[in-house]
Amino acid sequence: MEKIEVGEIFTISEDEEQEHEVEVLATTAMDGTVYAAVSFVEDLQQENDEEIDVFFLKVDQEGDLAAIESDEEFEKVTAAFEEMLVDEEIN
């Protein structure tokens, strides 16, 4: 499995009909799984003060980004990324 790097851009499919480019904003590993915080490239390129949507995906066995299936897993990942953000703000 290749390592997912911050700044990488991937194309994800929504319902096999619509494709979106997402950029990796941060990564973290928990319980042997790598997770990525991503946002739509289009949103990141807009120069305005609006908040951007951030999504959390996991890296599957093939190295592809995949949806987080359970609420429990999503909550743990959200907490981990929020902790990273707080640590960054302190430093």
Short mmCIF file of N, CA and C in Angstrom, two decimals, residues 12-65:
data_model
loop_
_atom_site.label_atom_id
_atom_site.label_comp_id
_atom_site.label_asym_id
_atom_site.label_seq_id
_atom_site.Cartn_x
_atom_site.Cartn_y
_atom_site.Cartn_z
N ILE A 12 -12.93 10.94 -6.75
CA ILE A 12 -13.85 9.99 -6.14
C ILE A 12 -15.17 10.03 -6.91
N SER A 13 -15.85 8.90 -6.94
CA SER A 13 -17.11 8.80 -7.65
C SER A 13 -18.26 8.78 -6.66
N GLU A 14 -19.31 9.48 -7.03
CA GLU A 14 -20.52 9.51 -6.22
C GLU A 14 -21.60 8.78 -7.00
N ASP A 15 -22.02 7.67 -6.51
CA ASP A 15 -23.06 6.87 -7.16
C ASP A 15 -22.71 6.52 -8.60
N GLU A 16 -21.44 6.35 -8.88
CA GLU A 16 -20.94 5.95 -10.20
C GLU A 16 -21.32 6.91 -11.32
N GLU A 17 -21.97 8.04 -11.00
CA GLU A 17 -22.39 8.98 -12.02
C GLU A 17 -21.55 10.25 -12.02
N GLN A 18 -21.28 10.77 -10.85
CA GLN A 18 -20.63 12.05 -10.74
C GLN A 18 -19.27 11.88 -10.07
N GLU A 19 -18.23 12.51 -10.66
CA GLU A 19 -16.90 12.42 -10.09
C GLU A 19 -16.51 13.77 -9.51
N HIS A 20 -15.74 13.72 -8.40
CA HIS A 20 -15.27 14.92 -7.73
C HIS A 20 -13.79 14.75 -7.42
N GLU A 21 -13.04 15.84 -7.56
CA GLU A 21 -11.65 15.82 -7.14
C GLU A 21 -11.58 16.29 -5.70
N VAL A 22 -10.84 15.52 -4.87
CA VAL A 22 -10.64 15.90 -3.48
C VAL A 22 -9.15 15.98 -3.20
N GLU A 23 -8.79 16.88 -2.29
CA GLU A 23 -7.40 17.03 -1.89
C GLU A 23 -7.24 16.58 -0.44
N VAL A 24 -6.17 15.86 -0.16
CA VAL A 24 -5.89 15.39 1.19
C VAL A 24 -5.35 16.56 2.00
N LEU A 25 -6.03 16.87 3.11
CA LEU A 25 -5.64 17.97 3.98
C LEU A 25 -4.80 17.50 5.16
N ALA A 26 -5.05 16.27 5.62
CA ALA A 26 -4.32 15.70 6.75
C ALA A 26 -4.55 14.20 6.77
N THR A 27 -3.65 13.49 7.43
CA THR A 27 -3.81 12.05 7.60
C THR A 27 -3.48 11.68 9.05
N THR A 28 -4.03 10.56 9.48
CA THR A 28 -3.70 10.02 10.79
C THR A 28 -3.91 8.51 10.73
N ALA A 29 -3.23 7.80 11.61
CA ALA A 29 -3.38 6.35 11.69
C ALA A 29 -3.94 5.99 13.06
N MET A 30 -4.91 5.09 13.05
CA MET A 30 -5.52 4.61 14.29
C MET A 30 -5.84 3.14 14.13
N ASP A 31 -5.47 2.35 15.11
CA ASP A 31 -5.82 0.92 15.11
C ASP A 31 -5.43 0.23 13.81
N GLY A 32 -4.28 0.60 13.25
CA GLY A 32 -3.79 -0.05 12.05
C GLY A 32 -4.42 0.40 10.75
N THR A 33 -5.26 1.44 10.80
CA THR A 33 -5.92 1.96 9.60
C THR A 33 -5.52 3.42 9.43
N VAL A 34 -5.26 3.81 8.19
CA VAL A 34 -4.93 5.20 7.88
C VAL A 34 -6.21 5.91 7.45
N TYR A 35 -6.39 7.12 7.97
CA TYR A 35 -7.56 7.94 7.64
C TYR A 35 -7.07 9.25 7.03
N ALA A 36 -7.88 9.82 6.15
CA ALA A 36 -7.54 11.08 5.50
C ALA A 36 -8.69 12.07 5.66
N ALA A 37 -8.33 13.31 5.97
CA ALA A 37 -9.29 14.41 5.94
C ALA A 37 -9.15 15.03 4.56
N VAL A 38 -10.25 15.12 3.82
CA VAL A 38 -10.22 15.64 2.45
C VAL A 38 -11.28 16.70 2.26
N SER A 39 -11.08 17.52 1.23
CA SER A 39 -12.07 18.52 0.84
C SER A 39 -12.08 18.60 -0.68
N PHE A 40 -13.18 19.09 -1.23
CA PHE A 40 -13.28 19.23 -2.67
C PHE A 40 -12.28 20.28 -3.16
N VAL A 41 -11.54 19.95 -4.21
CA VAL A 41 -10.55 20.86 -4.79
C VAL A 41 -11.22 22.17 -5.20
N GLU A 42 -12.40 22.07 -5.78
CA GLU A 42 -13.12 23.26 -6.23
C GLU A 42 -13.36 24.23 -5.07
N ASP A 43 -13.74 23.70 -3.91
CA ASP A 43 -13.98 24.55 -2.74
C ASP A 43 -12.69 25.18 -2.24
N LEU A 44 -11.59 24.43 -2.28
CA LEU A 44 -10.31 24.94 -1.80
C LEU A 44 -9.76 26.04 -2.70
N GLN A 45 -10.09 26.01 -3.98
CA GLN A 45 -9.58 26.98 -4.93
C GLN A 45 -10.33 28.30 -4.90
N GLN A 46 -11.52 28.30 -4.32
CA GLN A 46 -12.30 29.54 -4.24
C GLN A 46 -11.68 30.45 -3.19
N GLU A 47 -11.51 31.70 -3.56
CA GLU A 47 -10.91 32.67 -2.64
C GLU A 47 -12.01 33.47 -1.95
N ASN A 48 -12.58 32.88 -0.92
CA ASN A 48 -13.58 33.59 -0.14
C ASN A 48 -13.48 33.14 1.31
N ASP A 49 -14.26 33.74 2.16
CA ASP A 49 -14.18 33.46 3.60
C ASP A 49 -15.16 32.39 4.05
N GLU A 50 -15.80 31.72 3.11
CA GLU A 50 -16.75 30.67 3.49
C GLU A 50 -16.02 29.45 4.04
N GLU A 51 -16.67 28.76 4.95
CA GLU A 51 -16.09 27.53 5.47
C GLU A 51 -16.11 26.45 4.40
N ILE A 52 -15.12 25.58 4.44
CA ILE A 52 -15.09 24.47 3.49
C ILE A 52 -15.58 23.21 4.18
N ASP A 53 -16.15 22.31 3.40
CA ASP A 53 -16.58 21.03 3.92
C ASP A 53 -15.39 20.09 3.95
N VAL A 54 -15.20 19.43 5.08
CA VAL A 54 -14.13 18.45 5.23
C VAL A 54 -14.77 17.10 5.46
N PHE A 55 -14.26 16.09 4.77
CA PHE A 55 -14.77 14.72 4.86
C PHE A 55 -13.66 13.81 5.35
N PHE A 56 -14.03 12.77 6.06
CA PHE A 56 -13.06 11.80 6.54
C PHE A 56 -13.27 10.49 5.80
N LEU A 57 -12.20 9.99 5.23
CA LEU A 57 -12.22 8.72 4.51
C LEU A 57 -11.13 7.83 5.06
N LYS A 58 -11.27 6.53 4.84
CA LYS A 58 -10.21 5.62 5.27
C LYS A 58 -9.52 5.04 4.05
N VAL A 59 -8.29 4.60 4.24
CA VAL A 59 -7.52 4.00 3.17
C VAL A 59 -7.74 2.49 3.27
N ASP A 60 -8.29 1.90 2.20
CA ASP A 60 -8.58 0.47 2.24
C ASP A 60 -7.33 -0.36 1.93
N GLN A 61 -7.48 -1.68 1.90
CA GLN A 61 -6.36 -2.60 1.70
C GLN A 61 -5.62 -2.35 0.38
N GLU A 62 -6.31 -1.85 -0.63
CA GLU A 62 -5.71 -1.60 -1.94
C GLU A 62 -5.08 -0.21 -2.02
N GLY A 63 -5.21 0.59 -0.95
CA GLY A 63 -4.66 1.94 -0.96
C GLY A 63 -5.62 2.98 -1.50
N ASP A 64 -6.86 2.59 -1.73
CA ASP A 64 -7.88 3.51 -2.22
C ASP A 64 -8.63 4.16 -1.06
N LEU A 65 -9.17 5.33 -1.29
CA LEU A 65 -9.98 6.00 -0.28
C LEU A 65 -11.37 5.37 -0.28
#
